[in-house]
Amino acid sequence: MQIIVRENNVDQALRALKKKLQREGVYREMKLRRHFEKPSEKRAREKAAAVRRARKMERKRMERDGVK
């Protein structure tokens, strides 16, 4: 990953780096790896995330179709 510093503006470059890292999911990954997660906990977390995504997609689809 490469960030270009323009006109010695390090603050702006740091903001760009942080935004890139967040978009890539690096911060989320670091947070998850701080402590050991049992495989059963990992499955439960991933399943809950999948359910949330599915519900969100369904809400978006219903909103787009105009159904309440």
PDB file of C-alpha atoms in Angstrom:
ATOM      1  CA  MET A   1       0.000   0.000   0.000  1.00  0.00           C
ATOM      2  CA  GLN A   2       1.387   3.366  -0.946  1.00  0.00           C
ATOM      3  CA  ILE A   3       0.325   6.853   0.118  1.00  0.00           C
ATOM      4  CA  ILE A   4       1.794   9.903  -1.580  1.00  0.00           C
ATOM      5  CA  VAL A   5       2.651  12.928   0.584  1.00  0.00           C
ATOM      6  CA  ARG A   6       1.999  16.111  -1.356  1.00  0.00           C
ATOM      7  CA  GLU A   7       3.553  19.452  -0.395  1.00  0.00           C
ATOM      8  CA  ASN A   8       4.868  18.022   2.924  1.00  0.00           C
ATOM      9  CA  ASN A   9       1.268  17.646   4.138  1.00  0.00           C
ATOM     10  CA  VAL A  10       1.734  14.604   6.360  1.00  0.00           C
ATOM     11  CA  ASP A  11      -1.605  15.056   8.154  1.00  0.00           C
ATOM     12  CA  GLN A  12      -3.528  14.745   4.904  1.00  0.00           C
ATOM     13  CA  ALA A  13      -1.484  11.669   3.943  1.00  0.00           C
ATOM     14  CA  LEU A  14      -2.208  10.053   7.338  1.00  0.00           C
ATOM     15  CA  ARG A  15      -5.933  10.679   6.883  1.00  0.00           C
ATOM     16  CA  ALA A  16      -5.775   9.053   3.453  1.00  0.00           C
ATOM     17  CA  LEU A  17      -3.886   6.074   4.900  1.00  0.00           C
ATOM     18  CA  LYS A  18      -6.391   5.606   7.726  1.00  0.00           C
ATOM     19  CA  LYS A  19      -9.292   5.778   5.279  1.00  0.00           C
ATOM     20  CA  LYS A  20      -7.639   3.181   3.024  1.00  0.00           C
ATOM     21  CA  LEU A  21      -6.938   0.857   5.960  1.00  0.00           C
ATOM     22  CA  GLN A  22     -10.513   1.157   7.183  1.00  0.00           C
ATOM     23  CA  ARG A  23     -11.907   0.470   3.709  1.00  0.00           C
ATOM     24  CA  GLU A  24      -9.708  -2.630   3.445  1.00  0.00           C
ATOM     25  CA  GLY A  25     -10.971  -3.888   6.823  1.00  0.00           C
ATOM     26  CA  VAL A  26      -7.553  -3.885   8.498  1.00  0.00           C
ATOM     27  CA  TYR A  27      -8.820  -2.279  11.713  1.00  0.00           C
ATOM     28  CA  ARG A  28     -11.661  -4.799  12.024  1.00  0.00           C
ATOM     29  CA  GLU A  29      -9.199  -7.634  11.444  1.00  0.00           C
ATOM     30  CA  MET A  30      -6.808  -6.298  14.101  1.00  0.00           C
ATOM     31  CA  LYS A  31      -9.644  -5.997  16.607  1.00  0.00           C
ATOM     32  CA  LEU A  32     -10.742  -9.587  15.966  1.00  0.00           C
ATOM     33  CA  ARG A  33      -7.216 -10.934  16.343  1.00  0.00           C
ATOM     34  CA  ARG A  34      -6.510  -9.289  19.701  1.00  0.00           C
ATOM     35  CA  HIS A  35      -7.962 -12.303  21.504  1.00  0.00           C
ATOM     36  CA  PHE A  36      -8.400 -15.921  20.550  1.00  0.00           C
ATOM     37  CA  GLU A  37     -11.840 -16.687  19.199  1.00  0.00           C
ATOM     38  CA  LYS A  38     -13.183 -20.202  19.511  1.00  0.00           C
ATOM     39  CA  PRO A  39     -14.281 -21.741  16.211  1.00  0.00           C
ATOM     40  CA  SER A  40     -17.876 -21.990  17.466  1.00  0.00           C
ATOM     41  CA  GLU A  41     -17.843 -18.275  18.363  1.00  0.00           C
ATOM     42  CA  LYS A  42     -16.438 -17.443  14.939  1.00  0.00           C
ATOM     43  CA  ARG A  43     -19.182 -19.427  13.205  1.00  0.00           C
ATOM     44  CA  ALA A  44     -21.850 -17.739  15.325  1.00  0.00           C
ATOM     45  CA  ARG A  45     -20.434 -14.275  14.593  1.00  0.00           C
ATOM     46  CA  GLU A  46     -20.199 -14.943  10.859  1.00  0.00           C
ATOM     47  CA  LYS A  47     -23.725 -16.395  10.764  1.00  0.00           C
ATOM     48  CA  ALA A  48     -25.116 -13.356  12.597  1.00  0.00           C
ATOM     49  CA  ALA A  49     -23.336 -11.063  10.135  1.00  0.00           C
ATOM     50  CA  ALA A  50     -24.809 -13.019   7.219  1.00  0.00           C
ATOM     51  CA  VAL A  51     -28.301 -12.698   8.705  1.00  0.00           C
ATOM     52  CA  ARG A  52     -27.810  -8.935   9.134  1.00  0.00           C
ATOM     53  CA  ARG A  53     -26.626  -8.601   5.528  1.00  0.00           C
ATOM     54  CA  ALA A  54     -29.583 -10.630   4.230  1.00  0.00           C
ATOM     55  CA  ARG A  55     -32.084  -8.561   6.218  1.00  0.00           C
ATOM     56  CA  LYS A  56     -30.498  -5.342   5.018  1.00  0.00           C
ATOM     57  CA  MET A  57     -30.592  -6.498   1.391  1.00  0.00           C
ATOM     58  CA  GLU A  58     -34.248  -7.497   1.805  1.00  0.00           C
ATOM     59  CA  ARG A  59     -35.093  -4.069   3.279  1.00  0.00           C
ATOM     60  CA  LYS A  60     -33.306  -2.363   0.387  1.00  0.00           C
ATOM     61  CA  ARG A  61     -35.127  -4.540  -2.149  1.00  0.00           C
ATOM     62  CA  MET A  62     -38.512  -3.840  -0.529  1.00  0.00           C
ATOM     63  CA  GLU A  63     -37.748  -0.125  -0.439  1.00  0.00           C
ATOM     64  CA  ARG A  64     -36.687  -0.143  -4.079  1.00  0.00           C
ATOM     65  CA  ASP A  65     -39.838  -2.037  -5.139  1.00  0.00           C
ATOM     66  CA  GLY A  66     -42.010   0.351  -3.135  1.00  0.00           C
ATOM     67  CA  VAL A  67     -43.500  -2.345  -0.916  1.00  0.00           C
ATOM     68  CA  LYS A  68     -43.993  -1.599   2.767  1.00  0.00           C
TER      69      LYS A  68
END
